[in-house]
PDB file of C-alpha atoms in Angstrom:
ATOM      1  CA  GLY A 925      -7.550  -4.513  38.692  1.00  0.00           C
ATOM      2  CA  ALA A 926      -7.573  -7.565  36.402  1.00  0.00           C
ATOM      3  CA  VAL A 927      -5.654  -6.060  33.522  1.00  0.00           C
ATOM      4  CA  VAL A 928      -4.361  -8.072  30.594  1.00  0.00           C
ATOM      5  CA  SER A 929      -1.839  -6.660  28.153  1.00  0.00           C
ATOM      6  CA  GLN A 930      -0.736  -7.838  24.750  1.00  0.00           C
ATOM      7  CA  HIS A 931       2.414  -7.067  22.867  1.00  0.00           C
ATOM      8  CA  PRO A 932       2.807  -6.021  20.161  1.00  0.00           C
ATOM      9  CA  SER A 933      -0.438  -4.238  19.392  1.00  0.00           C
ATOM     10  CA  TRP A 934       0.250  -4.597  15.698  1.00  0.00           C
ATOM     11  CA  VAL A 935       2.869  -6.263  13.566  1.00  0.00           C
ATOM     12  CA  ILE A 936       3.618  -6.453   9.860  1.00  0.00           C
ATOM     13  CA  CYS A 937       5.869  -9.226   8.657  1.00  0.00           C
ATOM     14  CA  LYS A 938       6.995 -10.911   5.481  1.00  0.00           C
ATOM     15  CA  SER A 939       5.609 -14.255   4.433  1.00  0.00           C
ATOM     16  CA  GLY A 940       7.633 -17.133   5.878  1.00  0.00           C
ATOM     17  CA  THR A 941       8.738 -15.397   9.046  1.00  0.00           C
ATOM     18  CA  SER A 942       7.606 -16.256  12.575  1.00  0.00           C
ATOM     19  CA  VAL A 943       5.844 -13.835  14.875  1.00  0.00           C
ATOM     20  CA  LYS A 944       5.536 -14.050  18.640  1.00  0.00           C
ATOM     21  CA  ILE A 945       2.654 -12.412  20.505  1.00  0.00           C
ATOM     22  CA  GLU A 946       2.780 -12.007  24.266  1.00  0.00           C
ATOM     23  CA  CYS A 947      -0.169 -11.968  26.629  1.00  0.00           C
ATOM     24  CA  ARG A 948       0.431 -10.857  30.199  1.00  0.00           C
ATOM     25  CA  SER A 949      -1.805 -10.646  33.233  1.00  0.00           C
ATOM     26  CA  LEU A 950      -0.542  -7.574  35.071  1.00  0.00           C
ATOM     27  CA  ASP A 951      -2.186  -7.797  38.450  1.00  0.00           C
ATOM     28  CA  PHE A 952      -3.421 -11.342  38.946  1.00  0.00           C
ATOM     29  CA  GLN A 953      -2.286 -14.902  38.450  1.00  0.00           C
ATOM     30  CA  ALA A 954      -3.739 -16.296  35.261  1.00  0.00           C
ATOM     31  CA  THR A 955      -4.133 -20.028  35.699  1.00  0.00           C
ATOM     32  CA  THR A 956      -5.866 -20.283  32.336  1.00  0.00           C
ATOM     33  CA  MET A 957      -5.376 -18.261  29.184  1.00  0.00           C
ATOM     34  CA  PHE A 958      -7.349 -18.425  25.978  1.00  0.00           C
ATOM     35  CA  TRP A 959      -6.289 -17.414  22.497  1.00  0.00           C
ATOM     36  CA  TYR A 960      -8.851 -16.201  19.990  1.00  0.00           C
ATOM     37  CA  ARG A 961      -8.720 -15.140  16.382  1.00  0.00           C
ATOM     38  CA  GLN A 962     -11.080 -12.611  14.895  1.00  0.00           C
ATOM     39  CA  PHE A 963     -11.631 -11.954  11.211  1.00  0.00           C
ATOM     40  CA  PRO A 964     -13.039  -8.600  10.081  1.00  0.00           C
ATOM     41  CA  LYS A 965     -16.640  -8.110  11.120  1.00  0.00           C
ATOM     42  CA  GLN A 966     -16.861 -11.565  12.623  1.00  0.00           C
ATOM     43  CA  SER A 967     -17.032 -13.030  16.073  1.00  0.00           C
ATOM     44  CA  LEU A 968     -14.140 -14.444  18.039  1.00  0.00           C
ATOM     45  CA  MET A 969     -12.994 -17.943  17.191  1.00  0.00           C
ATOM     46  CA  LEU A 970     -11.355 -19.863  20.019  1.00  0.00           C
ATOM     47  CA  MET A 971      -8.004 -21.259  18.941  1.00  0.00           C
ATOM     48  CA  ALA A 972      -6.691 -22.864  22.106  1.00  0.00           C
ATOM     49  CA  THR A 973      -6.850 -23.020  25.864  1.00  0.00           C
ATOM     50  CA  SER A 974      -3.679 -23.073  27.907  1.00  0.00           C
ATOM     51  CA  ASN A 975      -3.202 -23.840  31.554  1.00  0.00           C
ATOM     52  CA  GLU A 976      -0.025 -22.758  33.282  1.00  0.00           C
ATOM     53  CA  GLY A 977       2.613 -25.462  33.077  1.00  0.00           C
ATOM     54  CA  SER A 978       0.613 -27.682  30.731  1.00  0.00           C
ATOM     55  CA  LYS A 979       0.381 -28.177  27.016  1.00  0.00           C
ATOM     56  CA  ALA A 980      -2.274 -26.135  25.302  1.00  0.00           C
ATOM     57  CA  THR A 981      -5.524 -27.716  24.170  1.00  0.00           C
ATOM     58  CA  TYR A 982      -6.243 -26.742  20.582  1.00  0.00           C
ATOM     59  CA  GLU A 983      -9.649 -26.462  18.972  1.00  0.00           C
ATOM     60  CA  GLN A 984     -10.476 -28.643  16.041  1.00  0.00           C
ATOM     61  CA  GLY A 985      -8.973 -27.334  12.832  1.00  0.00           C
ATOM     62  CA  VAL A 986      -6.246 -25.277  14.519  1.00  0.00           C
ATOM     63  CA  GLU A 987      -2.766 -26.499  13.659  1.00  0.00           C
ATOM     64  CA  LYS A 988      -0.710 -26.807  16.820  1.00  0.00           C
ATOM     65  CA  ASP A 989       2.560 -26.825  14.887  1.00  0.00           C
ATOM     66  CA  LYS A 990       1.535 -23.616  13.172  1.00  0.00           C
ATOM     67  CA  PHE A 991       0.330 -21.788  16.248  1.00  0.00           C
ATOM     68  CA  LEU A 992       2.694 -22.567  19.102  1.00  0.00           C
ATOM     69  CA  ILE A 993       1.382 -21.659  22.527  1.00  0.00           C
ATOM     70  CA  ASN A 994       3.489 -21.523  25.662  1.00  0.00           C
ATOM     71  CA  HIS A 995       2.126 -20.740  29.126  1.00  0.00           C
ATOM     72  CA  ALA A 996       5.260 -21.016  31.196  1.00  0.00           C
ATOM     73  CA  SER A 997       4.259 -18.787  34.083  1.00  0.00           C
ATOM     74  CA  LEU A 998       1.146 -17.543  35.832  1.00  0.00           C
ATOM     75  CA  THR A 999       1.454 -14.157  34.187  1.00  0.00           C
ATOM     76  CA  LEU A1000       2.607 -14.873  30.657  1.00  0.00           C
ATOM     77  CA  SER A1001       1.414 -16.839  27.672  1.00  0.00           C
ATOM     78  CA  THR A1002       2.855 -16.551  24.182  1.00  0.00           C
ATOM     79  CA  LEU A1003       1.448 -17.381  20.778  1.00  0.00           C
ATOM     80  CA  THR A1004       3.973 -17.895  18.001  1.00  0.00           C
ATOM     81  CA  VAL A1005       2.702 -17.943  14.446  1.00  0.00           C
ATOM     82  CA  THR A1006       5.319 -19.978  12.625  1.00  0.00           C
ATOM     83  CA  SER A1007       6.112 -19.492   8.946  1.00  0.00           C
ATOM     84  CA  ALA A1008       3.347 -16.933   8.638  1.00  0.00           C
ATOM     85  CA  HIS A1009       1.440 -16.541   5.393  1.00  0.00           C
ATOM     86  CA  PRO A1010      -1.035 -13.901   4.228  1.00  0.00           C
ATOM     87  CA  GLU A1011      -3.987 -16.073   5.263  1.00  0.00           C
ATOM     88  CA  ASP A1012      -2.742 -15.854   8.857  1.00  0.00           C
ATOM     89  CA  SER A1013      -3.396 -12.111   8.825  1.00  0.00           C
ATOM     90  CA  SER A1014      -5.973 -11.500  11.511  1.00  0.00           C
ATOM     91  CA  PHE A1015      -6.701  -9.911  14.870  1.00  0.00           C
ATOM     92  CA  TYR A1016      -5.462 -12.139  17.688  1.00  0.00           C
ATOM     93  CA  ILE A1017      -6.926 -11.657  21.159  1.00  0.00           C
ATOM     94  CA  CYS A1018      -6.012 -13.357  24.409  1.00  0.00           C
ATOM     95  CA  SER A1019      -8.012 -13.602  27.579  1.00  0.00           C
ATOM     96  CA  ALA A1020      -7.141 -14.794  31.041  1.00  0.00           C
ATOM     97  CA  SER A1021      -8.904 -16.119  34.080  1.00  0.00           C
ATOM     98  CA  GLY A1022      -7.527 -16.961  37.458  1.00  0.00           C
ATOM     99  CA  SER A1023      -7.904 -17.083  41.170  1.00  0.00           C
ATOM    100  CA  GLY A1024      -9.151 -14.086  43.058  1.00  0.00           C
ATOM    101  CA  VAL A1025     -10.558 -12.244  40.076  1.00  0.00           C
ATOM    102  CA  GLY A1026     -14.232 -12.635  39.374  1.00  0.00           C
ATOM    103  CA  TYR A1027     -15.686 -16.123  39.364  1.00  0.00           C
ATOM    104  CA  ASN A1028     -15.858 -17.489  35.824  1.00  0.00           C
ATOM    105  CA  GLU A1029     -14.837 -14.134  34.433  1.00  0.00           C
ATOM    106  CA  GLN A1030     -12.294 -13.685  31.672  1.00  0.00           C
ATOM    107  CA  PHE A1031     -10.300 -10.542  31.085  1.00  0.00           C
ATOM    108  CA  PHE A1032      -9.307  -9.665  27.571  1.00  0.00           C
ATOM    109  CA  GLY A1033      -6.172  -8.158  26.173  1.00  0.00           C
ATOM    110  CA  PRO A1034      -6.439  -5.295  23.665  1.00  0.00           C
ATOM    111  CA  GLY A1035      -5.576  -7.552  20.735  1.00  0.00           C
ATOM    112  CA  THR A1036      -2.735  -7.826  18.234  1.00  0.00           C
ATOM    113  CA  ARG A1037      -3.291  -7.084  14.578  1.00  0.00           C
ATOM    114  CA  LEU A1038      -1.067  -9.258  12.406  1.00  0.00           C
ATOM    115  CA  THR A1039      -0.557  -8.435   8.753  1.00  0.00           C
ATOM    116  CA  VAL A1040       1.507 -10.838   6.670  1.00  0.00           C
ATOM    117  CA  LEU A1041       2.722  -9.490   3.349  1.00  0.00           C
TER     118      LEU A1041
ATOM    119  CA  GLY B 282     -23.197 -28.226  23.215  1.00  0.00           C
ATOM    120  CA  ASN B 283     -23.524 -24.700  24.489  1.00  0.00           C
ATOM    121  CA  SER B 284     -24.419 -21.968  22.031  1.00  0.00           C
ATOM    122  CA  VAL B 285     -25.446 -18.345  21.902  1.00  0.00           C
ATOM    123  CA  THR B 286     -27.717 -16.729  19.335  1.00  0.00           C
ATOM    124  CA  GLN B 287     -28.007 -12.968  19.093  1.00  0.00           C
ATOM    125  CA  MET B 288     -29.836 -10.748  16.695  1.00  0.00           C
ATOM    126  CA  GLU B 289     -27.980  -9.929  13.558  1.00  0.00           C
ATOM    127  CA  GLY B 290     -27.077  -6.378  12.795  1.00  0.00           C
ATOM    128  CA  PRO B 291     -26.214  -3.894  11.860  1.00  0.00           C
ATOM    129  CA  VAL B 292     -28.515  -1.855  14.035  1.00  0.00           C
ATOM    130  CA  THR B 293     -28.715   1.860  13.344  1.00  0.00           C
ATOM    131  CA  LEU B 294     -30.399   4.158  15.828  1.00  0.00           C
ATOM    132  CA  SER B 295     -30.754   7.863  16.357  1.00  0.00           C
ATOM    133  CA  GLU B 296     -29.256   9.372  19.483  1.00  0.00           C
ATOM    134  CA  GLU B 297     -31.518   8.975  22.556  1.00  0.00           C
ATOM    135  CA  ALA B 298     -33.414   6.054  21.013  1.00  0.00           C
ATOM    136  CA  PHE B 299     -34.179   2.884  22.982  1.00  0.00           C
ATOM    137  CA  LEU B 300     -31.929  -0.070  22.323  1.00  0.00           C
ATOM    138  CA  THR B 301     -32.680  -3.783  22.552  1.00  0.00           C
ATOM    139  CA  ILE B 302     -30.308  -6.474  21.337  1.00  0.00           C
ATOM    140  CA  ASN B 303     -31.769  -9.929  21.725  1.00  0.00           C
ATOM    141  CA  CYS B 304     -29.717 -12.841  22.966  1.00  0.00           C
ATOM    142  CA  THR B 305     -30.805 -16.396  23.660  1.00  0.00           C
ATOM    143  CA  TYR B 306     -28.700 -19.312  24.730  1.00  0.00           C
ATOM    144  CA  THR B 307     -28.593 -23.075  24.878  1.00  0.00           C
ATOM    145  CA  ALA B 308     -26.628 -24.622  27.702  1.00  0.00           C
ATOM    146  CA  THR B 309     -26.561 -27.485  30.113  1.00  0.00           C
ATOM    147  CA  GLY B 310     -26.720 -26.558  33.746  1.00  0.00           C
ATOM    148  CA  TYR B 311     -26.571 -22.974  34.884  1.00  0.00           C
ATOM    149  CA  PRO B 312     -24.085 -20.900  32.901  1.00  0.00           C
ATOM    150  CA  SER B 313     -22.920 -17.381  33.637  1.00  0.00           C
ATOM    151  CA  LEU B 314     -23.966 -14.844  31.021  1.00  0.00           C
ATOM    152  CA  PHE B 315     -22.078 -11.823  29.750  1.00  0.00           C
ATOM    153  CA  TRP B 316     -22.272  -8.902  27.386  1.00  0.00           C
ATOM    154  CA  TYR B 317     -18.995  -7.650  25.948  1.00  0.00           C
ATOM    155  CA  VAL B 318     -18.450  -4.526  23.881  1.00  0.00           C
ATOM    156  CA  GLN B 319     -15.774  -4.019  21.237  1.00  0.00           C
ATOM    157  CA  TYR B 320     -14.961  -0.544  20.007  1.00  0.00           C
ATOM    158  CA  PRO B 321     -13.283  -0.198  16.600  1.00  0.00           C
ATOM    159  CA  GLY B 322      -9.751  -1.545  16.563  1.00  0.00           C
ATOM    160  CA  GLU B 323      -9.823  -2.593  20.190  1.00  0.00           C
ATOM    161  CA  GLY B 324     -10.190  -5.749  22.243  1.00  0.00           C
ATOM    162  CA  LEU B 325     -13.253  -6.768  24.199  1.00  0.00           C
ATOM    163  CA  GLN B 326     -14.435  -5.060  27.334  1.00  0.00           C
ATOM    164  CA  LEU B 327     -16.832  -6.610  29.778  1.00  0.00           C
ATOM    165  CA  LEU B 328     -20.022  -4.561  29.810  1.00  0.00           C
ATOM    166  CA  LEU B 329     -22.103  -6.516  32.311  1.00  0.00           C
ATOM    167  CA  LYS B 330     -22.715  -9.990  33.606  1.00  0.00           C
ATOM    168  CA  ALA B 331     -25.176 -12.182  35.483  1.00  0.00           C
ATOM    169  CA  THR B 332     -24.352 -15.432  37.200  1.00  0.00           C
ATOM    170  CA  LYS B 333     -27.742 -16.855  38.138  1.00  0.00           C
ATOM    171  CA  ALA B 334     -31.376 -16.779  37.148  1.00  0.00           C
ATOM    172  CA  ASP B 335     -33.195 -13.461  37.648  1.00  0.00           C
ATOM    173  CA  ASP B 336     -29.931 -11.591  38.197  1.00  0.00           C
ATOM    174  CA  LYS B 337     -29.811  -8.222  36.470  1.00  0.00           C
ATOM    175  CA  GLY B 338     -26.483  -6.972  35.231  1.00  0.00           C
ATOM    176  CA  SER B 339     -26.123  -3.240  34.656  1.00  0.00           C
ATOM    177  CA  ASN B 340     -23.404  -0.807  33.666  1.00  0.00           C
ATOM    178  CA  LYS B 341     -23.218   2.569  31.900  1.00  0.00           C
ATOM    179  CA  GLY B 342     -27.000   2.635  31.460  1.00  0.00           C
ATOM    180  CA  PHE B 343     -27.096  -0.835  29.890  1.00  0.00           C
ATOM    181  CA  GLU B 344     -29.081  -3.624  31.529  1.00  0.00           C
ATOM    182  CA  ALA B 345     -29.718  -7.315  30.932  1.00  0.00           C
ATOM    183  CA  THR B 346     -31.687  -9.820  33.002  1.00  0.00           C
ATOM    184  CA  TYR B 347     -30.874 -13.525  33.172  1.00  0.00           C
ATOM    185  CA  ARG B 348     -34.171 -15.225  32.221  1.00  0.00           C
ATOM    186  CA  LYS B 349     -33.915 -18.947  32.696  1.00  0.00           C
ATOM    187  CA  GLU B 350     -37.501 -19.641  31.644  1.00  0.00           C
ATOM    188  CA  THR B 351     -36.903 -18.085  28.221  1.00  0.00           C
ATOM    189  CA  THR B 352     -33.130 -18.782  28.131  1.00  0.00           C
ATOM    190  CA  SER B 353     -32.550 -15.151  27.271  1.00  0.00           C
ATOM    191  CA  PHE B 354     -30.259 -12.304  28.242  1.00  0.00           C
ATOM    192  CA  HIS B 355     -31.428  -9.346  26.164  1.00  0.00           C
ATOM    193  CA  LEU B 356     -29.379  -6.147  26.317  1.00  0.00           C
ATOM    194  CA  GLU B 357     -31.268  -2.861  26.751  1.00  0.00           C
ATOM    195  CA  LYS B 358     -30.470   0.796  27.102  1.00  0.00           C
ATOM    196  CA  GLY B 359     -33.040   3.525  27.456  1.00  0.00           C
ATOM    197  CA  SER B 360     -31.209   6.293  25.598  1.00  0.00           C
ATOM    198  CA  VAL B 361     -28.242   5.540  23.380  1.00  0.00           C
ATOM    199  CA  GLN B 362     -25.438   7.950  22.598  1.00  0.00           C
ATOM    200  CA  VAL B 363     -23.116   8.239  19.618  1.00  0.00           C
ATOM    201  CA  SER B 364     -20.327   6.934  21.837  1.00  0.00           C
ATOM    202  CA  ASP B 365     -22.228   3.644  22.230  1.00  0.00           C
ATOM    203  CA  SER B 366     -21.480   2.773  18.611  1.00  0.00           C
ATOM    204  CA  ALA B 367     -19.602  -0.518  18.779  1.00  0.00           C
ATOM    205  CA  VAL B 368     -20.033  -4.258  18.340  1.00  0.00           C
ATOM    206  CA  TYR B 369     -21.790  -6.058  21.178  1.00  0.00           C
ATOM    207  CA  PHE B 370     -21.209  -9.727  21.940  1.00  0.00           C
ATOM    208  CA  CYS B 371     -23.394 -11.922  24.089  1.00  0.00           C
ATOM    209  CA  ALA B 372     -21.513 -14.806  25.694  1.00  0.00           C
ATOM    210  CA  LEU B 373     -21.849 -17.589  28.194  1.00  0.00           C
ATOM    211  CA  VAL B 374     -19.508 -19.728  30.194  1.00  0.00           C
ATOM    212  CA  SER B 375     -20.174 -22.995  31.893  1.00  0.00           C
ATOM    213  CA  ASN B 376     -19.923 -22.898  35.661  1.00  0.00           C
ATOM    214  CA  SER B 377     -17.925 -26.091  35.725  1.00  0.00           C
ATOM    215  CA  GLY B 378     -14.486 -24.535  35.798  1.00  0.00           C
ATOM    216  CA  ASN B 379     -12.055 -22.588  33.623  1.00  0.00           C
ATOM    217  CA  THR B 380     -13.807 -23.246  30.344  1.00  0.00           C
ATOM    218  CA  PRO B 381     -13.772 -20.903  27.362  1.00  0.00           C
ATOM    219  CA  LEU B 382     -16.486 -18.390  26.647  1.00  0.00           C
ATOM    220  CA  VAL B 383     -19.006 -19.210  23.956  1.00  0.00           C
ATOM    221  CA  PHE B 384     -19.780 -16.096  21.935  1.00  0.00           C
ATOM    222  CA  GLY B 385     -22.651 -15.012  19.792  1.00  0.00           C
ATOM    223  CA  LYS B 386     -21.803 -13.600  16.380  1.00  0.00           C
ATOM    224  CA  GLY B 387     -21.923 -10.010  17.533  1.00  0.00           C
ATOM    225  CA  THR B 388     -24.256  -7.138  16.729  1.00  0.00           C
ATOM    226  CA  ARG B 389     -22.899  -3.933  15.273  1.00  0.00           C
ATOM    227  CA  LEU B 390     -24.606  -0.823  16.625  1.00  0.00           C
ATOM    228  CA  SER B 391     -24.316   2.552  14.946  1.00  0.00           C
ATOM    229  CA  VAL B 392     -25.801   5.565  16.683  1.00  0.00           C
ATOM    230  CA  ILE B 393     -26.220   8.702  14.608  1.00  0.00           C
ATOM    231  CA  ALA B 394     -26.605  12.208  15.945  1.00  0.00           C
TER     232      ALA B 394
END
């Protein structure tokens, strides 16, 4: 149980285009989802926290107009990288926590590798 | 604020060697502590966890004990295998609700045959 999926697993796009990444909790209700960014050989950097039905809370230095997060249901959150540029190339990982699945435990998706040309 | 400090890698060991990866934390209250593992090109997988002082988390031969007196959660394994090669992250989360994990910087382990 407690499986989180991400789609797509990798994407290559041209500079200036927008890319949407989906994060789904498959077998539990995710009241909170977290979006992280990971650069090569580095730790995870929290970008934002989203609670179902509410606006996301962004970490300092993360542009909310650049990284649009929507958490419209208890099983789906989306991250849209708008007008992507090469510096946005990274590994994006979501995690989810919710009721009935491990107190204070977060379950991670497999990640999405974004490459912007 | 809360923080996690873990030993810097990379760590290279021969197969069947003993592994220790140190992790210490700073936190208010009584956080839950975790070790996550990331294999190349993949997301994070929970390896083990402990939610209160003196708890021992264990999985796949790995162990870590929540030591409140030393604010530590060191990861150990008695005999590593090549398949254990990965990056290991120590993390904590406050017990005050759905708050994000705080990660250490990660330690890359390479096990050679």
